[in-house]
Coordinates of C-alpha atoms in Angstrom, one line a residue:
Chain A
X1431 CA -36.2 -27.7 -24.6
X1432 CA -35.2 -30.4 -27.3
X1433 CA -36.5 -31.6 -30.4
X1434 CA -36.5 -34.8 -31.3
X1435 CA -36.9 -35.7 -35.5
X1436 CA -40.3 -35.7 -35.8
X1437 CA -40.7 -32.6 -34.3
X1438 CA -42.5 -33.6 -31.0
X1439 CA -41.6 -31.8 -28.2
X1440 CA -39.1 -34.0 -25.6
X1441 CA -39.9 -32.5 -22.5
X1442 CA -36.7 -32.2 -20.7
X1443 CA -36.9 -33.1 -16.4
X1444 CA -34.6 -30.5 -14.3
X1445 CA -34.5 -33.2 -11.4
X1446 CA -34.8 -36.9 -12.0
X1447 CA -35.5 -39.1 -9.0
X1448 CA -34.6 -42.9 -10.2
X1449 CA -35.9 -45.4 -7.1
X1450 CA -34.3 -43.6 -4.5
X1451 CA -34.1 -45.0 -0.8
X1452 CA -32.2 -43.2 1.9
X1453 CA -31.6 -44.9 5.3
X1454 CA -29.4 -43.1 7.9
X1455 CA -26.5 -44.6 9.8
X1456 CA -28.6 -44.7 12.7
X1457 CA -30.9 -46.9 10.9
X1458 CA -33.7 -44.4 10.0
X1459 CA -35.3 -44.9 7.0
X1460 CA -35.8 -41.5 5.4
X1461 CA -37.2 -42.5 2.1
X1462 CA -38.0 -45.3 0.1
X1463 CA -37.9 -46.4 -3.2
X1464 CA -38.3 -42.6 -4.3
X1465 CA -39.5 -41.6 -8.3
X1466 CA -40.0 -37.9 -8.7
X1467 CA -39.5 -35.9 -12.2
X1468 CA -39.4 -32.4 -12.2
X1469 CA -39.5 -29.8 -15.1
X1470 CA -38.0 -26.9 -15.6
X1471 CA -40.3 -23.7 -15.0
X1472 CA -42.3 -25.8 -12.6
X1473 CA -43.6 -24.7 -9.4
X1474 CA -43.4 -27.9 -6.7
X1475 CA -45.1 -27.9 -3.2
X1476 CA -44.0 -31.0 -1.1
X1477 CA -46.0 -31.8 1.8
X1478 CA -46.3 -34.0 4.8
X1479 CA -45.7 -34.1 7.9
X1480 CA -42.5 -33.0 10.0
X1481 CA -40.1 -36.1 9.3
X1482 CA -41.5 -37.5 6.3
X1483 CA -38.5 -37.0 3.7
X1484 CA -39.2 -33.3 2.5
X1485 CA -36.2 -31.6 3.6
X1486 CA -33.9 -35.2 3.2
X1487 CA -35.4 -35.1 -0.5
X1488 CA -34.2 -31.5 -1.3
X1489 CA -30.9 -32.5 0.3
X1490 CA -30.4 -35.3 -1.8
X1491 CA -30.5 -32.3 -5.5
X1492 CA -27.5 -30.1 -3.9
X1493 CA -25.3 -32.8 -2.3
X1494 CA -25.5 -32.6 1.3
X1495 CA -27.0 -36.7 1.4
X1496 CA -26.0 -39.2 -0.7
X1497 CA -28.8 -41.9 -1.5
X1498 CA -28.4 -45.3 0.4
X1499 CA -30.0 -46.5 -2.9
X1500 CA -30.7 -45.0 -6.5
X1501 CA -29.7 -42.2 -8.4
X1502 CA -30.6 -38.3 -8.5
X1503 CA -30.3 -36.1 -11.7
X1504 CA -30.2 -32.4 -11.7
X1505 CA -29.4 -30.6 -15.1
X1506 CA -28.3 -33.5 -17.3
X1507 CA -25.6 -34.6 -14.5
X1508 CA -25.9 -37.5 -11.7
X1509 CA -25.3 -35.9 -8.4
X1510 CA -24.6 -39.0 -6.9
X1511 CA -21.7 -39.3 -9.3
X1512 CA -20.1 -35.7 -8.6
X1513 CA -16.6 -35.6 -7.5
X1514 CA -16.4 -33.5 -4.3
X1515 CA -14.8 -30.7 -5.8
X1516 CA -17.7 -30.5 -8.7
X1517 CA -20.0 -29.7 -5.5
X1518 CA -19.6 -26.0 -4.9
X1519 CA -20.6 -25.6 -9.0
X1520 CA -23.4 -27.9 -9.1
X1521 CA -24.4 -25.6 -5.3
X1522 CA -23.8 -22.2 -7.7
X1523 CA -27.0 -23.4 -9.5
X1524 CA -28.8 -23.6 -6.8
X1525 CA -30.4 -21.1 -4.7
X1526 CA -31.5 -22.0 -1.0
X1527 CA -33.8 -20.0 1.5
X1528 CA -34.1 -21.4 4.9
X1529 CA -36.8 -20.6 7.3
X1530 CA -34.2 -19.3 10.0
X1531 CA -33.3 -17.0 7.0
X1532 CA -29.8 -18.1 7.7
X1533 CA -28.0 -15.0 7.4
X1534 CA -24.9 -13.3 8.9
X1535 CA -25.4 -11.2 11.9
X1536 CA -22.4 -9.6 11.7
X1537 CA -22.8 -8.6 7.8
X1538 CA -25.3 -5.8 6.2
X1539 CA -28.4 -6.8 4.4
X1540 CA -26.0 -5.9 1.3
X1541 CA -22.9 -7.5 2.6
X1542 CA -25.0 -10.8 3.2
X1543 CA -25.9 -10.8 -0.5
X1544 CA -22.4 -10.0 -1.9
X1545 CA -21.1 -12.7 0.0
X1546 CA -22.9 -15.0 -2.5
X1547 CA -21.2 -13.9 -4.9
X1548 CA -17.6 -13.4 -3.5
X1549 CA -17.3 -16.8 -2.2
X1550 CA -17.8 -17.8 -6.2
X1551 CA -14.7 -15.9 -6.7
X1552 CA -16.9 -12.7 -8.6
X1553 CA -15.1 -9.6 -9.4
X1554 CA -16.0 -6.4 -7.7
X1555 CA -17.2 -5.1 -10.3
X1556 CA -19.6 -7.4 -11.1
X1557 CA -20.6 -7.5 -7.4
X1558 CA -21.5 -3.3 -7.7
X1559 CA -23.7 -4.3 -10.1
X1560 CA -25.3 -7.1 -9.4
X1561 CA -26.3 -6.4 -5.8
X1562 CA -28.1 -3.1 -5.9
X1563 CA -30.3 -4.7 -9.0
X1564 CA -31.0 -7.8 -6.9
X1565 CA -32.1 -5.4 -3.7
X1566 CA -33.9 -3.6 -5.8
X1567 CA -36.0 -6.4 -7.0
X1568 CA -36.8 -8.0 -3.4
X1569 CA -37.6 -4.6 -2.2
X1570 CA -34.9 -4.4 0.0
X1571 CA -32.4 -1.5 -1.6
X1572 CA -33.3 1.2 1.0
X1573 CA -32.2 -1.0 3.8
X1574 CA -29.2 -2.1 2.1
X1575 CA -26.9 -0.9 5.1
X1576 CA -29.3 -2.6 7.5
X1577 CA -28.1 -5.4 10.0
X1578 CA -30.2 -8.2 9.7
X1579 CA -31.3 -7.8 13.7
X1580 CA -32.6 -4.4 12.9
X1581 CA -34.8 -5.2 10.0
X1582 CA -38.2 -7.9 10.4
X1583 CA -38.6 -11.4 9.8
X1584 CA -40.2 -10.7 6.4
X1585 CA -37.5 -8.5 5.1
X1586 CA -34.8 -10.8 6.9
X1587 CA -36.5 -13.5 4.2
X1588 CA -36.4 -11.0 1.3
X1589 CA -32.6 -10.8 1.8
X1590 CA -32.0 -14.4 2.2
X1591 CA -34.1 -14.6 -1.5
X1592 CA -31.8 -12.1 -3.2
X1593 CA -29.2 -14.0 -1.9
X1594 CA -30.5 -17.0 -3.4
X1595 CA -31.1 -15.6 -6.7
X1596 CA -28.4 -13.6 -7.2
X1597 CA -26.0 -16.0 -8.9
X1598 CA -29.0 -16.6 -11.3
X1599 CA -29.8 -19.7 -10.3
X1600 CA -31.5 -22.9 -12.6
X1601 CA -33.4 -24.0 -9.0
X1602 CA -34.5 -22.5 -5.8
X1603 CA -35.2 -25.1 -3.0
X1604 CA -37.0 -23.4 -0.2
X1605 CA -37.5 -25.3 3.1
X1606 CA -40.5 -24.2 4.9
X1607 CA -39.7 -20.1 3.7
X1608 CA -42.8 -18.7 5.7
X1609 CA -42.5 -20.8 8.6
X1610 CA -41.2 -18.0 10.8
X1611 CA -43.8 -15.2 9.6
X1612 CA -47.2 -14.2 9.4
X1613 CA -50.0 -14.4 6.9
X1614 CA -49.2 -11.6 5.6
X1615 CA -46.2 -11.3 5.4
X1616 CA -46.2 -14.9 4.1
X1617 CA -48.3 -14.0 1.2
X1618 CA -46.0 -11.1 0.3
X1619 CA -43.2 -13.6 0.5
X1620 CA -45.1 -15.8 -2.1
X1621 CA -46.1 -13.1 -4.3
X1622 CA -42.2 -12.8 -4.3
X1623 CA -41.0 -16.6 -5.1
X1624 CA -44.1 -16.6 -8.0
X1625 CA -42.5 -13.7 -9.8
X1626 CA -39.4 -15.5 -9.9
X1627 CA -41.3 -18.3 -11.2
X1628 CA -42.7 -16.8 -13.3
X1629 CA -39.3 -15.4 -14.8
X1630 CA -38.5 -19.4 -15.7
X1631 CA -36.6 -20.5 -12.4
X1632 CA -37.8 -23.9 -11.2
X1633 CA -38.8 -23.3 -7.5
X1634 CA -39.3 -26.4 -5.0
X1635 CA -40.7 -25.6 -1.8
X1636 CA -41.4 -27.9 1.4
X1637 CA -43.9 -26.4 3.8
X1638 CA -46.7 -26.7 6.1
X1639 CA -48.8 -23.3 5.4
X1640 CA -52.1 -25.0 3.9
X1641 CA -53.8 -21.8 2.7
X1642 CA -50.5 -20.7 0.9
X1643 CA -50.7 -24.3 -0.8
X1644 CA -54.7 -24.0 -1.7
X1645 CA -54.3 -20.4 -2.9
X1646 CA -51.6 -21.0 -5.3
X1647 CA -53.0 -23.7 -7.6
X1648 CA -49.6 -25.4 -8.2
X1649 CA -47.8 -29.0 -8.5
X1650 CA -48.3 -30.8 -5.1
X1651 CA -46.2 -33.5 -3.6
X1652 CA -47.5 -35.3 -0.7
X1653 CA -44.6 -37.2 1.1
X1654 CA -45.5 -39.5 4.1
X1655 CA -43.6 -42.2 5.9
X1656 CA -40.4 -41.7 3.1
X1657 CA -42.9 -42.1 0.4
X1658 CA -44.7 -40.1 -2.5
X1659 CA -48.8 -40.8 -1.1
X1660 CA -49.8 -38.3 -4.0
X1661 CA -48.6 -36.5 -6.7
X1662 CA -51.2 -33.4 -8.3
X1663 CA -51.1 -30.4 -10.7
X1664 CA -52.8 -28.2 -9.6
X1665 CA -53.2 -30.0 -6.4
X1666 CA -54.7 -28.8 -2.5
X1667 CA -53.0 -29.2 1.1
X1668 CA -55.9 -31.7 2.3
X1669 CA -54.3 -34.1 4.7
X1670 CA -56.4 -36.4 6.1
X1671 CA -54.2 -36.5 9.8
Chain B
X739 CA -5.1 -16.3 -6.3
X740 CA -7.0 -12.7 -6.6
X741 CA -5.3 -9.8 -4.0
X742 CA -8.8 -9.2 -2.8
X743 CA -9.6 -13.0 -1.9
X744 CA -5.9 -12.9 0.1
X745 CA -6.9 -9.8 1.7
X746 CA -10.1 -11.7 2.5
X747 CA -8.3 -14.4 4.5
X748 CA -5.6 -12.1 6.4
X749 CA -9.2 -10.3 7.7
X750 CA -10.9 -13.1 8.8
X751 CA -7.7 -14.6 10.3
X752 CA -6.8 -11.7 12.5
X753 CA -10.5 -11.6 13.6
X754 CA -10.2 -15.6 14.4
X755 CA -6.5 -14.5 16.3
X756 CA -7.7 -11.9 18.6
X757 CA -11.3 -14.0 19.3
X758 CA -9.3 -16.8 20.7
X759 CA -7.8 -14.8 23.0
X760 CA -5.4 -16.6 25.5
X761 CA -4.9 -19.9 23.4
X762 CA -3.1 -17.6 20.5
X763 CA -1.3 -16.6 23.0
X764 CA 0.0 -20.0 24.3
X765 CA 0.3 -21.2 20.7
X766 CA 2.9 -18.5 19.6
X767 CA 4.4 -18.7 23.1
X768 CA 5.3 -22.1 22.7
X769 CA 6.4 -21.7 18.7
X770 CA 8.6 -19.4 20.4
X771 CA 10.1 -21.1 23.0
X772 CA 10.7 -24.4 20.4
X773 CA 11.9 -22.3 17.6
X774 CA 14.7 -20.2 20.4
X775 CA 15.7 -23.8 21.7
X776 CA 16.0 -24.7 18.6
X777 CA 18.5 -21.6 17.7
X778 CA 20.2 -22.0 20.4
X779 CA 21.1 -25.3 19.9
X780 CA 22.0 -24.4 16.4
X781 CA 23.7 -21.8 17.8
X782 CA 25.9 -24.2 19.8
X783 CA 26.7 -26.7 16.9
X784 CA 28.3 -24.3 14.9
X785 CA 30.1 -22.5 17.8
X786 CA 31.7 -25.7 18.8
X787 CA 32.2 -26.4 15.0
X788 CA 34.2 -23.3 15.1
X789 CA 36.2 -23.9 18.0
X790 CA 37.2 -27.1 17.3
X791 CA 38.4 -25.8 13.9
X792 CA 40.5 -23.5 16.1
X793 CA 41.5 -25.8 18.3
X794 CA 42.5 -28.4 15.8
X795 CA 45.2 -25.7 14.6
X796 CA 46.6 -25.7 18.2
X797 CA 46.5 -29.4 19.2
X798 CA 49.8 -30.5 18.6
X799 CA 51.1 -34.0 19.6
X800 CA 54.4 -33.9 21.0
X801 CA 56.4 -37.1 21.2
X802 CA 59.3 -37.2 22.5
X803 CA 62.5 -39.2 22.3
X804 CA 64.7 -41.6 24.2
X805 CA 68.4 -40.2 25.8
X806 CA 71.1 -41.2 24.2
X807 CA 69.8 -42.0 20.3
X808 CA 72.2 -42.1 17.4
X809 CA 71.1 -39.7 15.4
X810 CA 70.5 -41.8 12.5
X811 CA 67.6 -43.4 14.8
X812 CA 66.4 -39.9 15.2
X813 CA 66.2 -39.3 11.8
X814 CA 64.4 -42.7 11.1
X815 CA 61.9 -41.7 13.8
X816 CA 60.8 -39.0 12.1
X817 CA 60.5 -40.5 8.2
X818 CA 58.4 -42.6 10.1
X819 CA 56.0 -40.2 11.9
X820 CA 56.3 -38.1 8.6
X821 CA 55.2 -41.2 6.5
X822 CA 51.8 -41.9 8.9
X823 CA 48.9 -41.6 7.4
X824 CA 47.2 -38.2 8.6
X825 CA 50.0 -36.3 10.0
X826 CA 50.0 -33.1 8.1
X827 CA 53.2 -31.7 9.4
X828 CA 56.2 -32.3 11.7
X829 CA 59.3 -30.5 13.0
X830 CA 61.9 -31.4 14.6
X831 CA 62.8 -30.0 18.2
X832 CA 66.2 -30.1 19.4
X833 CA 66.7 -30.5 23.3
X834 CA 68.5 -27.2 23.2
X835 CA 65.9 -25.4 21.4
X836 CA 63.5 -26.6 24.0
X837 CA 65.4 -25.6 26.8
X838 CA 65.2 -21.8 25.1
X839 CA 61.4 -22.1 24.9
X840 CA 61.0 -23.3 28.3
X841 CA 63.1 -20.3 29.6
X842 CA 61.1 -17.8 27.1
X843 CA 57.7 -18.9 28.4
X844 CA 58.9 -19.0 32.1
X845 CA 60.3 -15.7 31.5
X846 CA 61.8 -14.6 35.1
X847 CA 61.4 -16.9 37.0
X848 CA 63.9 -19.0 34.4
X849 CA 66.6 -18.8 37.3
X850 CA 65.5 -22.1 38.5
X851 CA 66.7 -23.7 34.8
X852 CA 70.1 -22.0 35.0
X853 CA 70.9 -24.0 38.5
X854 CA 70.7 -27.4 36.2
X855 CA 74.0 -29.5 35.4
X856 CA 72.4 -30.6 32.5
X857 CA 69.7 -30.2 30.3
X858 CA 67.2 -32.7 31.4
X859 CA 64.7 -32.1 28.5
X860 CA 64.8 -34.9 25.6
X861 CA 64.4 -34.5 21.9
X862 CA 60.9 -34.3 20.3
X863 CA 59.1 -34.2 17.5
X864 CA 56.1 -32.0 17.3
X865 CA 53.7 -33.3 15.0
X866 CA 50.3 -32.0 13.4
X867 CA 47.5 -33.8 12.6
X868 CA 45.2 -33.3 9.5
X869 CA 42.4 -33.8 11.5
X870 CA 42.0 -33.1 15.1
X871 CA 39.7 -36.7 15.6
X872 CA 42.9 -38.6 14.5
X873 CA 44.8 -36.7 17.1
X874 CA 44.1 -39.9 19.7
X875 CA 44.7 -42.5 17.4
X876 CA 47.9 -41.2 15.7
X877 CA 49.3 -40.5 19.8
X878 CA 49.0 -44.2 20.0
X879 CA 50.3 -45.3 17.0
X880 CA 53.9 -43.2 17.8
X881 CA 54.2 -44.0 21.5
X882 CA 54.8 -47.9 19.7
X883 CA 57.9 -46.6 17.7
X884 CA 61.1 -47.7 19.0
X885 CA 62.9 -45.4 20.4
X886 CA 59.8 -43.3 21.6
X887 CA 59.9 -42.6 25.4
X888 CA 56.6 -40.7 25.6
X889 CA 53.7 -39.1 24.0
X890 CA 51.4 -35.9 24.6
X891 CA 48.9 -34.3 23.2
X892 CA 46.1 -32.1 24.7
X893 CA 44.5 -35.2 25.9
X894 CA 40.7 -35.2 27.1
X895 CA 40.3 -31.1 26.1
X896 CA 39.5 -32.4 22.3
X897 CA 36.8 -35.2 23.4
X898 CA 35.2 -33.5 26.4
X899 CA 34.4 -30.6 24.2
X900 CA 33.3 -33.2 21.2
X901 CA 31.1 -35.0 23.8
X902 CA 29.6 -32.0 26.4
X903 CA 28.1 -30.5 22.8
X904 CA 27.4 -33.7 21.4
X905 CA 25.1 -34.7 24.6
X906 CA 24.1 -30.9 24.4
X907 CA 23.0 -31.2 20.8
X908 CA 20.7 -34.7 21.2
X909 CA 19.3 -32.7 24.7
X910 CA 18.3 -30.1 22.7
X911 CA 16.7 -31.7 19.8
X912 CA 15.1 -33.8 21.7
X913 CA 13.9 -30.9 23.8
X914 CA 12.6 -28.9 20.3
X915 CA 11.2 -31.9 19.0
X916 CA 8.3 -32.1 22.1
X917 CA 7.8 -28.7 22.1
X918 CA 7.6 -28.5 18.5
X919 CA 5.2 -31.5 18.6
X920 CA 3.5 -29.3 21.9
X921 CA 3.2 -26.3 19.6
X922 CA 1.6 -28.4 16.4
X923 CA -1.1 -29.6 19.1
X924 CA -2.0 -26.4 20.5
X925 CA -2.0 -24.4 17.0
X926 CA -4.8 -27.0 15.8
X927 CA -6.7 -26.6 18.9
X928 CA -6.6 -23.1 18.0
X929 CA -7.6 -23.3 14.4
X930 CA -10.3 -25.9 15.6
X931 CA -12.0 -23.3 18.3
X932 CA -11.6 -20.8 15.6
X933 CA -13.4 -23.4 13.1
X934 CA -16.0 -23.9 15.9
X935 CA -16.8 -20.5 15.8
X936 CA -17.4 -20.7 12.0
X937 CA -19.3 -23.2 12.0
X938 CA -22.6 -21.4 11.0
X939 CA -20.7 -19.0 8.4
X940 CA -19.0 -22.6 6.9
X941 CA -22.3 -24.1 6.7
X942 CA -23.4 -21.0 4.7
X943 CA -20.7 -20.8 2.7
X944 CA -20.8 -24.5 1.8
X945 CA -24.4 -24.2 0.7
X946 CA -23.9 -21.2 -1.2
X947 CA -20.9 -22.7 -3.7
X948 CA -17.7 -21.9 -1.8
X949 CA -15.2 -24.0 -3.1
X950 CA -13.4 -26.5 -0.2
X951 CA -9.8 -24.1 -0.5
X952 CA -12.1 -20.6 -0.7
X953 CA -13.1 -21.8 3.0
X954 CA -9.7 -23.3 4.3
X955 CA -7.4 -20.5 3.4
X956 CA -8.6 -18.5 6.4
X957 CA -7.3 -20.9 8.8
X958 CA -4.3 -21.5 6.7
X959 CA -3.7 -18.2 7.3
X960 CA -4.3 -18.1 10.6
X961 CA -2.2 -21.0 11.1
X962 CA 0.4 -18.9 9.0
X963 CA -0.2 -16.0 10.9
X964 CA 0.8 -17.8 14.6
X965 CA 3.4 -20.0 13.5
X966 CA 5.1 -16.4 11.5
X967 CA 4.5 -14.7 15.0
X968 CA 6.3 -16.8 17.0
X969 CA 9.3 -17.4 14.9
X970 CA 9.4 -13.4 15.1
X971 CA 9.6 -13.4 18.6
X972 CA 12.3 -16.3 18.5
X973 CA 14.5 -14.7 16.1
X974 CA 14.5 -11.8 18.1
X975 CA 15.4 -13.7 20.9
X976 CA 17.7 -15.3 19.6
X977 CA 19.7 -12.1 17.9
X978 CA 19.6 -10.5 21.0
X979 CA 20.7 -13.2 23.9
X980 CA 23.7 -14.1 21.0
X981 CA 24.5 -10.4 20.8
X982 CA 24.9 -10.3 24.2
X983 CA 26.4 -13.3 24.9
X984 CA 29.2 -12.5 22.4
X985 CA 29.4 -9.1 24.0
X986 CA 30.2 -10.2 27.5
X987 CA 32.7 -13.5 26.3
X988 CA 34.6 -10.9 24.9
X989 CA 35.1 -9.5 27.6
X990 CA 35.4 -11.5 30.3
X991 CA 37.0 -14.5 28.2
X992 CA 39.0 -13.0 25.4
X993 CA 40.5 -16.2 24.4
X994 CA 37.3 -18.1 23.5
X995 CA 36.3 -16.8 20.3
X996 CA 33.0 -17.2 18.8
X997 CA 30.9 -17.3 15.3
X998 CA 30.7 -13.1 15.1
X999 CA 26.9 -12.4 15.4
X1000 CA 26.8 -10.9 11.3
X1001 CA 27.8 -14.2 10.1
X1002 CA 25.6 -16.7 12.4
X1003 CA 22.5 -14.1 11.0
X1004 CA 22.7 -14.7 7.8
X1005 CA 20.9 -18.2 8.0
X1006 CA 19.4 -18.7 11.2
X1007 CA 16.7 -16.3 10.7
X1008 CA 15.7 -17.2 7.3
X1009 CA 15.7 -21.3 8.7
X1010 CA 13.1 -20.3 11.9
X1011 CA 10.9 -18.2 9.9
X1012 CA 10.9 -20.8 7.4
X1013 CA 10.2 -23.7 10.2
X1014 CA 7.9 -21.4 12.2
X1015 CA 5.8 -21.1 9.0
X1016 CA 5.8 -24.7 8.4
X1017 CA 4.9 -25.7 12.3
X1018 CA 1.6 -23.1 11.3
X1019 CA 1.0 -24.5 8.4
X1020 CA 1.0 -27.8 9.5
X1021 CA -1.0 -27.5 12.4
X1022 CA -4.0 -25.8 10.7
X1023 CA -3.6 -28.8 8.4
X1024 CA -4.3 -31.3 11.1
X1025 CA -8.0 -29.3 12.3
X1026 CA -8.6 -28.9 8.4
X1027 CA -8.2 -32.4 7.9
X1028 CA -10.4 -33.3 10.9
X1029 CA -12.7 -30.9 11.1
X1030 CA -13.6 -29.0 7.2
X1031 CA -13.2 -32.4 5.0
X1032 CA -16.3 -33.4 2.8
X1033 CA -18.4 -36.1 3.0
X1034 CA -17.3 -39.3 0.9
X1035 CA -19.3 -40.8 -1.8

């Protein structure tokens, strides 16, 4: 947070969207004319229908699309402006969870979350460290020498969150985290990302799971057709197709 | 670079080596094969380099003189031949003294000399060149001296051997160079199935901060790995085929001498390694370039 002279607060955005428009090469028009501020600390649902921008939009923060038009901030930096080799650092302050998990088959539940750190050139030491704490905090430290084909969906999910928030990151972008799992296990999952929340990381999540979005009371997005339709605090699912 | 993350890449690369099976297999082969024609032909270059060196010691040109010169023209003959530009050396050889070799080197059957009236050989000059590639040209230069009946040297041994290895030596390159271009192909085919394989790991890795080298080195590696394999194979080759080929010359043809196996080893080695490494290198490069390169802004 900033101060400006007279002592009002200056809320600062973690994620500025400035008129952004994304057409494809094949000529699909992903978005258009995109503005979207984000704090930090907030919690972001973004809904709408399957091909309306969501996951295009969170590719846009961490660099994997470039903007056909406009300009994306994250942290006080313009993505659009990074120099490839700036990518991997700006991706280090972001944490991802997919919902295909996206982890290694051939690595251990603990193996798949030091990897995070090793490929950021960690010591070992470090790693020791920081990986039982992370296990531990997900839940997942007795199966730490688990394969991810012997353990469930849900806990596959828990590991592919301590992966995400082991390097500490500002921002966790999850795309559609409970897709693959059940209502229960879904709500444990939640429970999960709004402890992390509520620890001051900024979470942005896409999904479909309407009672996940009415239970939680947070920020909603609604993205249709490339464009924002509504933007709530506190908002509900409620789509009218 | 950290001993750990080196270790890291020699792993994976071995695991990407023995995945792809058969096609490692064809891409050290054929390192192999380029890098042992390559020797070879190196081999040859500075074997005939060495012979010719020897042979330039022995080719002599011989020219000899008219009957019947005063032997003041003798004498002028030979401050001539002595003044020509690349003649090293000359001596003069008396009919009689020739007559003695010729009955020396025809040892007993020298009867058939003794039945002569007179000694039917001329005087000569025997002259040496600097160089053994002016031998030709200085041959034709005396045979226009007055009083010159006739020139020899050891005509057409010194340019067929110049030209078989010379024709040898393009053939050769020429030979390496597709192969070598052969074995750059099939190592990038490697390192792309290898890639291929990756894919979903890369993808991972990208999104979770790697940096561009921390996911190349791998198949650097591996590239490193294949090309340092079969520059192995080819220096072994190499060392032993040369071994034996000096082995059995020696035997069998005493009088052609050849680079001793210690002294060709102290650089041919070093030089395939070196290239083998560089062919690897180099051909994990190309799939790299094609196939791990970033979107541009």
């Amino acid at each position: 947070m900033e101060y400006n002279d007279s002592n009002v607060k200056v809320v600062q955005h973690l994620i500025h969207f400035y008129n952004v428009t994304k057409t494809y090469d094949n000529g699909v028009k992903a978005l258009s004319d995109i503005t979207l501020r984000i704090r930090k600390g907030e919690f972001v649902f973004l809904v709408g229908p399957s091909g309306a921008g969501k996951s295009t939009l969170m590719k846009m923060i961490y660099r994997e699309e470039l903007p056909t038009r406009g300009q994306v901030m994250f942290n006080g930096r313009n993505v659009v402006r990074l120099r490839s080799r700036e990518i991997p650092l700006l991706r280090r302050k972001i944490g991802m969870v997919f919902q295909d998990f996206r982890l290694l088959p051939q690595k251990t539940v603990a193996e798949n979350v030091s990897f995070a750190l090793e490929v950021t050139g960690a010591s070992r030491k470090y790693i020791r460290k920081a990986v039982p704490l992370v296990l531990q905090r997900v839940g997942m430290l007795e199966k730490a020498n688990c394969y991810p084909a012997q353990i469930s969906g849900g806990e596959q999910q828990r590991v592919g969150i301590a992966r995400a928030i082991v390097n500490n990151p500002v921002l966790i972008l999850a795309d559609e985290p409970t897709g693959n799992l059940d209502p229960d296990t879904a709500k444990e999952i939640m429970e999960l990302f709004n402890v992390i929340n509520r620890n001051g990381t900024t979470i942005i999540m896409a999904t479909h799971a309407r009672d996940i979005v009415d239970d939680m009371k947070r920020r909603v997005v609604k993205i249709s057709g490339g464009r924002i339709v509504s933007d709530e605090e506190s908002g509900v699912y409620s789509f009218a197709n | 670079m950290r001993i750990s993350t080196i270790l890291y890449c020699i792993r994976e690369a071995l695991v990407s080596i023995l995945r792809n099976g058969w096609m490692t297999v064809a891409s050290i082969s054929i390192v192999a094969v380029s890098l042992v024609i390559l020797g070879g032909s190196v081999l040859l270059v500075m074997n005939t380099g060495y012979l010719t060196q020897r042979l330039e010691s022995k080719v002599e040109i011989s020219v000899f003189l008219e009957e019947e010169l005063a032997a003041a023209d003798v004498k002028e003959i030979g401050e001539k031949i002595k003044s020509t530009a690349g003649v090293a050396e000359v001596k003069f050889i008396p009919k009689e003294k020739a007559l003695q070799e010729m009955k020396k080197s025809l040892g007993s059957r020298a009867q058939v000399l003794e039945d002569l009236e007179k000694n039917p050989l001329p005087d000569a000059y025997r002259v040496k060149a600097e160089d053994a590639n002016q031998v030709p040209a200085l041959a034709g230069s005396f045979e226009q001296l007055d009083g010159v009946e006739m020139v020899r040297y050891g005509k057409g041994v010194v340019e067929k051997l110049l030209s078989v290895t010379q024709w040898l030596r393009v053939a050769s390159w020429t030979l390496m160079g597709i192969l070598g271009v052969s074995a750059l192909f099939l190592i990038s085919t490697s390192i792309r199935m290898s890639v291929f394989a990756r894919r979903r790991e890369i993808s991972i890795m990208k999104l979770l901060g790697a940096t561009n080298w921390y996911i190349r080195a791998p198949f650097l590696m591996e590239g490193l790995i294949m090309g340092l394999a079969g520059a192995l194979l080819a220096v072994a080759v190499v060392y032993l085929g040369y071994i034996a080929l000096v082995d059995k010359i020696k035997v069998s043809l005493p009088f052609i001498n050849l680079v001793p196996g210690e002294e060709v080893f102290t650089v041919v080695p070093g030089a395939l390694l070196g290239l083998g490494i560089l062919i690897g290198i180099f051909g994990s490069l190309i799939s790299i370039h094609r196939f791990l390169s970033d979107k541009k802004a």
